[in-house]
Amino acid sequence: MVTKCYNISMGQPFLYGAATSAHQTEGNNVHNDWWAWEMGRPIEMRSGLAADHYDRFREDFRLAKELGHNAHRFSLEWSRIEPKRGRWDKQALGHYRHVLEELKKLEITPFVTLHHFTNPRWFAERGGWLRSDAAELFTRYVQTAADYLGDLVPFWITLNEPVLWSSLAYWQRRWPPQQRSLIKFNRSVHHLAVAHNQAYQVLHRKHAQTQVGLARNLVAYQPASESWLDRVACQTVDWWFNRRFYNMTWPQHDFLGINYYFQTKIHWETKSFSIVQSDTQGERSDVGWTIAPDGLRQVLESVRRYKCPVYVTENGLADRHDKLRADFIRDHLRAVERAQESGVDVRGYFHWSLLDNYEWDLGVTPRFGLVAVDYKTMSRSIRPSAYVYKSIIEQARGG
Ligand code: BGC
């Protein structure tokens, strides 16, 4: 069966591409909170030069073009643009203009993320997303980005996975500032929602036609059994992590960006009076995530109720030896197709990631790239699965 995603509502070509983020690929992002945090970690767990994408973006975009991509998602690094409070770095803004001009030259549609997990140090050290004026500080940066770059950006993604970020930073203690407080978790989620809502207005005031959305990480939750306790537990988790943020930001969405990685079973444990998550059965990626393409169909169908265009803004796996990636892409694109057939207006798919990159607290060991990066020489080599993705794209275009 040939996978053939199509745009069912606008007659525009379906967008196929890959995604990256600034801190994970650019290298030398010395002004953000992650860089500061990494300094306290072993050298091999630091981002350092990352994939040196800041200097090699032209080469990387040529690879994307060669692989048939007609869209690309990347993020601006706030701490480069505003390294000190209120000081705007024209060189950094100029750099991102060059990035966007290059994509335009190659006829690759850009999706630009404004916040992908990292914060300027000056912001983080003074309370970051817990500050009552966090949203105002963020929207000033958004305004500057829109002023300098907005004419080249048809699609903006204000925030990447705000609920997951808050949970890892303020509840799970995994990411900086590694705290555990339900109050702080909630406060940061609230401020991020306000930030999205204000940024949405700012971006539209500047360019009425621009499309603005969010990238949300949606997990495909399933009750571990048919018992009503498991079903209620599952609905609660789904509401808390998947749906609540939409309620807080509705209707400020021109499209929905969905990042999908895995499916999880939810069980109510009466003895410990708690909700327990467990993995579903099946093949696993190098970081142990179970591969479950049908979960993508499930999360896409779960947002049908919003009656909004949808883009899969991330989907991928860590697979150093490229054994599973080709089937992974094929199966997940079939899931997209099934969601389209059931009436979800899916208009694009971005594989995570174009390049191997710095995988946050896991360092550079997990390899998510369609293109492998040799971190010693920084040379790039296209993995075979990237050509499978390319042939799927060509078939879908009727080529
Ligand atoms: C994040 C990426 C990350 C990927 C794989 C997503 O949740 O947006 O930054 O690399 O997951 O872990």
XYZ file of C-alpha atoms and ligand atoms in Angstrom:
411
model
C 0.000 0.000 0.000
C 1.359 3.397 -0.956
C 1.042 6.072 1.668
C -0.382 9.164 0.094
C -1.269 11.914 2.512
C -3.243 14.693 0.966
C -4.682 17.975 1.978
C -8.380 17.391 2.177
C -9.635 20.917 2.656
C -7.577 23.474 0.794
C -6.229 21.717 -2.271
C -2.705 22.844 -1.287
C 0.155 20.379 -1.400
C 0.685 18.414 1.781
C 3.795 19.627 3.630
C 6.515 17.049 4.221
C 9.622 17.993 6.116
C 11.645 17.652 9.260
C 12.046 19.629 12.471
C 14.964 20.858 14.563
C 15.439 23.234 17.483
C 18.081 25.896 18.091
C 19.792 24.649 21.231
C 19.829 21.074 19.994
C 21.588 21.871 16.723
C 23.149 25.344 16.537
C 26.008 25.031 19.022
C 27.474 27.598 21.402
C 24.203 28.899 22.789
C 26.105 30.385 25.699
C 23.464 32.841 26.907
C 20.712 30.412 27.896
C 19.788 28.540 31.069
C 20.516 25.127 29.548
C 24.096 26.098 28.746
C 24.565 27.273 32.336
C 23.063 24.024 33.658
C 25.231 21.869 31.380
C 28.373 23.411 32.857
C 27.714 21.370 35.996
C 27.532 18.119 33.999
C 30.222 15.826 32.541
C 31.739 17.251 29.375
C 30.227 14.551 27.138
C 26.754 15.542 28.352
C 27.102 19.180 27.282
C 25.779 20.635 24.027
C 29.030 22.380 23.008
C 29.024 22.797 19.248
C 25.893 20.585 18.988
C 25.540 19.866 15.231
C 27.198 23.198 14.309
C 24.028 24.032 12.417
C 24.474 27.774 13.095
C 27.304 27.775 10.580
C 26.183 24.886 8.409
C 22.496 25.662 7.884
C 22.956 26.132 4.116
C 24.500 22.696 3.716
C 21.766 21.187 5.911
C 18.923 22.816 3.994
C 20.408 21.561 0.729
C 20.205 18.053 2.152
C 16.562 18.640 3.114
C 15.871 19.805 -0.432
C 17.665 16.801 -1.895
C 15.449 14.623 0.317
C 12.298 16.086 -1.196
C 11.197 18.224 1.785
C 8.943 21.168 0.997
C 8.699 22.439 4.603
C 11.057 22.818 7.542
C 10.507 23.571 11.216
C 13.235 25.242 13.293
C 13.413 27.515 16.327
C 14.803 30.958 17.060
C 17.035 31.179 20.094
C 15.606 33.906 22.332
C 18.902 34.185 24.262
C 20.807 35.008 21.058
C 18.292 37.655 20.039
C 18.068 39.189 23.537
C 21.276 38.166 25.358
C 20.717 40.856 27.995
C 17.362 42.210 29.058
C 16.223 44.770 26.469
C 19.417 44.493 24.343
C 18.529 43.240 20.888
C 21.318 41.605 18.934
C 21.051 42.735 15.315
C 23.602 40.188 14.191
C 21.536 37.317 15.560
C 18.402 38.724 13.942
C 20.350 39.117 10.684
C 21.441 35.500 10.935
C 17.851 34.270 11.216
C 16.909 36.444 8.213
C 19.579 34.643 6.230
C 18.198 31.314 7.421
C 14.707 32.278 6.246
C 15.980 33.683 2.939
C 17.818 30.453 2.275
C 14.642 28.426 2.852
C 12.723 30.757 0.573
C 15.323 30.347 -2.155
C 14.921 26.584 -1.895
C 11.099 26.870 -1.874
C 10.895 25.237 1.535
C 8.043 26.559 3.713
C 9.308 27.587 7.170
C 7.554 26.888 10.476
C 9.297 29.036 13.088
C 9.189 28.141 16.777
C 9.727 31.029 19.183
C 10.383 29.023 22.344
C 11.784 25.506 22.362
C 12.661 24.786 26.020
C 15.562 27.254 26.490
C 15.373 30.615 28.239
C 17.803 33.528 28.300
C 19.905 33.394 31.481
C 18.849 36.894 32.554
C 15.212 35.715 32.408
C 15.710 32.326 34.082
C 17.900 33.697 36.859
C 15.217 36.192 37.831
C 12.413 33.669 38.124
C 11.769 32.784 34.482
C 8.250 31.502 33.801
C 7.265 31.993 37.450
C 7.548 35.783 37.145
C 4.259 37.623 36.997
C 5.567 39.619 33.998
C 6.957 36.539 32.171
C 4.392 36.800 29.365
C 5.138 40.508 28.804
C 8.883 39.857 28.600
C 8.278 37.030 26.143
C 5.919 39.065 23.954
C 8.459 41.905 23.663
C 10.835 39.350 22.145
C 8.025 38.055 19.932
C 7.330 41.603 18.747
C 11.008 42.073 17.846
C 11.109 38.762 15.992
C 7.916 39.684 14.109
C 9.302 43.136 13.197
C 12.544 41.750 11.777
C 11.475 38.435 10.361
C 7.685 38.387 10.082
C 7.530 39.094 6.349
C 9.324 35.767 5.756
C 7.322 33.634 8.193
C 3.983 32.146 7.091
C 3.692 29.851 10.154
C 4.674 30.666 13.736
C 4.773 28.193 16.615
C 4.813 30.231 19.813
C 5.807 27.481 22.269
C 7.049 23.929 22.069
C 5.467 21.469 24.518
C 4.803 23.949 27.350
C 3.154 21.417 29.682
C 5.912 18.837 29.268
C 8.563 21.520 29.842
C 6.851 22.712 33.041
C 6.498 19.173 34.280
C 10.174 18.286 33.678
C 11.397 21.588 35.164
C 9.016 22.019 38.111
C 7.708 18.583 38.947
C 9.968 15.777 37.723
C 13.218 17.623 38.630
C 14.884 16.431 35.442
C 15.457 19.741 33.666
C 16.661 23.101 34.923
C 15.748 24.501 37.424
C 15.041 20.919 38.681
C 12.370 21.708 41.236
C 9.363 19.841 42.619
C 6.397 22.028 43.339
C 2.875 21.605 42.095
C 2.302 25.308 42.670
C 5.275 26.255 40.484
C 4.289 23.740 37.828
C 0.823 25.273 37.631
C 2.097 28.829 37.766
C 4.514 28.289 34.872
C 1.806 26.536 32.811
C -0.514 29.471 33.448
C 2.118 32.043 32.421
C 2.999 30.056 29.311
C -0.674 30.022 28.305
C -0.905 33.793 28.779
C 2.327 34.180 26.795
C 0.868 32.183 23.914
C -2.335 34.200 23.920
C -0.486 37.527 23.904
C 2.026 36.386 21.286
C -0.874 35.288 19.075
C -2.266 38.842 19.151
C 1.134 40.474 18.566
C 1.915 38.262 15.570
C -1.490 38.885 14.008
C -1.308 42.637 14.563
C 1.958 42.644 12.617
C 0.840 40.338 9.788
C -2.850 39.596 9.602
C -2.338 36.632 7.242
C 0.236 34.821 9.344
C -0.737 31.451 10.846
C -0.031 30.987 14.552
C -0.188 27.822 16.631
C 1.482 25.807 19.356
C 3.362 22.507 19.282
C 1.849 20.211 21.908
C 3.223 16.856 22.912
C 0.173 14.579 22.950
C 0.570 11.143 24.486
C -1.835 8.416 23.363
C -3.197 7.345 26.757
C -5.123 4.091 27.015
C -6.814 2.540 30.052
C -4.846 -0.539 31.194
C -8.152 -2.440 31.542
C -11.870 -2.004 30.958
C -12.460 -1.295 34.666
C -14.180 2.023 35.346
C -11.346 3.063 37.674
C -8.752 2.696 34.921
C -11.012 4.484 32.465
C -11.574 7.432 34.810
C -7.842 7.568 35.636
C -7.062 7.609 31.913
C -9.544 10.399 31.199
C -8.102 12.445 34.077
C -4.520 12.136 32.843
C -5.644 12.886 29.304
C -7.444 16.025 30.463
C -4.543 17.193 32.630
C -1.731 16.699 30.096
C -3.416 16.717 26.697
C -6.508 18.906 26.876
C -6.257 21.501 29.643
C -3.773 23.745 27.802
C -6.092 23.957 24.784
C -8.870 25.162 27.082
C -6.505 27.813 28.461
C -5.507 29.078 25.033
C -8.664 28.627 22.971
C -9.463 30.166 20.440
C -5.958 31.538 19.765
C -5.018 28.777 17.316
C -4.959 29.020 13.533
C -3.668 25.455 13.466
C -2.744 22.745 15.935
C 0.820 21.462 16.043
C 0.981 17.910 17.377
C 4.191 16.216 18.502
C 3.672 12.496 18.896
C 6.136 9.926 20.220
C 4.383 7.158 22.151
C 1.389 5.465 23.709
C 1.004 4.729 27.452
C -1.308 2.542 29.543
C -2.952 4.127 32.565
C -3.921 2.147 35.641
C -5.520 3.158 38.961
C -3.553 1.545 41.785
C -5.909 1.366 44.747
C -3.236 0.157 47.202
C -0.960 3.167 46.723
C -3.915 5.424 45.831
C -2.135 6.636 42.703
C -2.218 6.609 38.920
C 0.419 4.340 37.380
C 1.704 4.511 33.795
C 3.109 1.516 31.969
C 4.488 0.914 28.481
C 2.522 -0.834 25.801
C 3.990 -3.958 24.172
C 5.994 -3.769 20.975
C 9.285 -2.812 19.385
C 11.308 -0.125 21.128
C 13.565 2.685 20.028
C 17.112 3.146 21.378
C 15.747 5.175 24.305
C 13.161 2.491 25.149
C 10.022 4.171 23.802
C 7.515 1.694 22.399
C 6.690 2.226 18.753
C 2.920 2.616 18.370
C 1.805 4.245 15.098
C -1.867 3.797 15.909
C -1.358 6.186 18.830
C -0.732 8.924 16.278
C -4.117 8.228 14.691
C -5.658 8.295 18.170
C -4.208 11.692 19.158
C -5.025 13.215 15.765
C -8.622 12.013 16.036
C -8.783 13.379 19.583
C -8.287 16.942 18.262
C -10.918 16.624 15.508
C -13.372 18.326 17.860
C -11.433 21.628 17.504
C -12.220 21.767 13.765
C -8.815 23.268 13.066
C -6.067 22.442 10.534
C -3.468 20.135 12.063
C 0.254 19.657 11.417
C 2.285 16.822 12.897
C 5.101 19.085 14.068
C 7.292 16.250 15.457
C 7.364 12.485 15.196
C 10.456 10.314 15.230
C 12.635 7.892 17.118
C 16.148 7.331 18.406
C 17.555 4.666 16.084
C 21.330 4.897 15.745
C 21.629 1.986 13.317
C 18.616 3.036 11.256
C 16.982 -0.382 11.569
C 13.471 0.767 12.445
C 13.166 4.293 11.032
C 11.968 3.466 7.505
C 9.058 1.333 8.758
C 8.404 3.870 11.510
C 7.931 6.661 8.962
C 5.796 4.515 6.648
C 3.545 3.312 9.475
C 3.110 6.748 11.038
C 2.248 8.311 7.684
C -0.391 5.600 7.237
C -1.766 6.581 10.624
C -1.932 10.191 9.410
C -3.827 9.010 6.373
C -6.309 7.082 8.487
C -6.884 10.189 10.602
C -7.471 12.209 7.422
C -9.971 9.624 6.219
C -11.851 10.008 9.487
C -12.140 13.744 8.923
C -9.083 15.263 10.647
C -7.699 18.101 8.530
C -4.005 17.087 8.673
C -1.931 19.253 6.355
C 1.675 18.367 7.055
C 4.179 16.045 8.711
C 7.583 16.974 10.162
C 9.894 14.148 11.063
C 12.003 14.636 14.192
C 14.669 15.287 13.265
C 16.512 16.435 10.175
C 19.844 15.964 11.979
C 21.249 14.014 14.881
C 21.254 16.493 17.721
C 21.728 17.240 21.396
C 18.981 15.315 23.183
C 18.766 17.494 26.312
C 19.671 15.671 29.559
C 20.504 12.518 27.551
C 23.382 14.198 25.695
C 24.219 13.240 22.110
C 23.910 9.445 22.418
C 20.305 9.143 21.098
C 20.320 9.529 17.314
C 17.089 10.961 15.946
C 18.387 12.232 12.580
C 17.378 11.435 9.042
C 20.915 12.696 8.546
C 23.685 11.327 10.773
C 26.210 13.747 12.234
C 29.775 12.736 13.032
C 30.429 14.949 16.054
C 34.219 14.771 15.603
C 34.324 16.033 12.032
C 30.782 17.475 11.821
C 30.363 15.662 8.519
C 26.818 14.696 7.523
C 25.671 11.417 6.008
C 22.156 10.662 4.883
C 20.680 7.562 6.524
C 18.950 5.061 4.178
C 15.556 5.680 5.828
C 15.726 9.315 4.670
C 15.575 8.025 1.094
C 12.574 5.869 1.969
C 10.857 9.014 3.298
C 11.865 10.753 0.058
C 10.307 8.032 -2.085
C 7.091 8.186 -0.055
C 6.995 11.938 -0.669
C 7.602 11.462 -4.389
C 4.895 8.809 -4.672
C 2.455 11.042 -2.826
C 3.205 13.809 -5.298
C 2.551 11.386 -8.101
C 6.201 11.400 -9.188
C 11.120 17.658 21.870
C 12.474 17.573 21.201
C 13.145 16.265 21.580
C 12.247 15.128 21.154
C 12.823 13.740 21.424
C 10.323 16.384 21.814
O 9.484 16.264 22.900
O 10.405 18.735 21.333
O 13.226 18.666 21.573
O 14.412 16.132 21.022
O 11.045 15.214 21.870
O 12.977 13.533 22.774
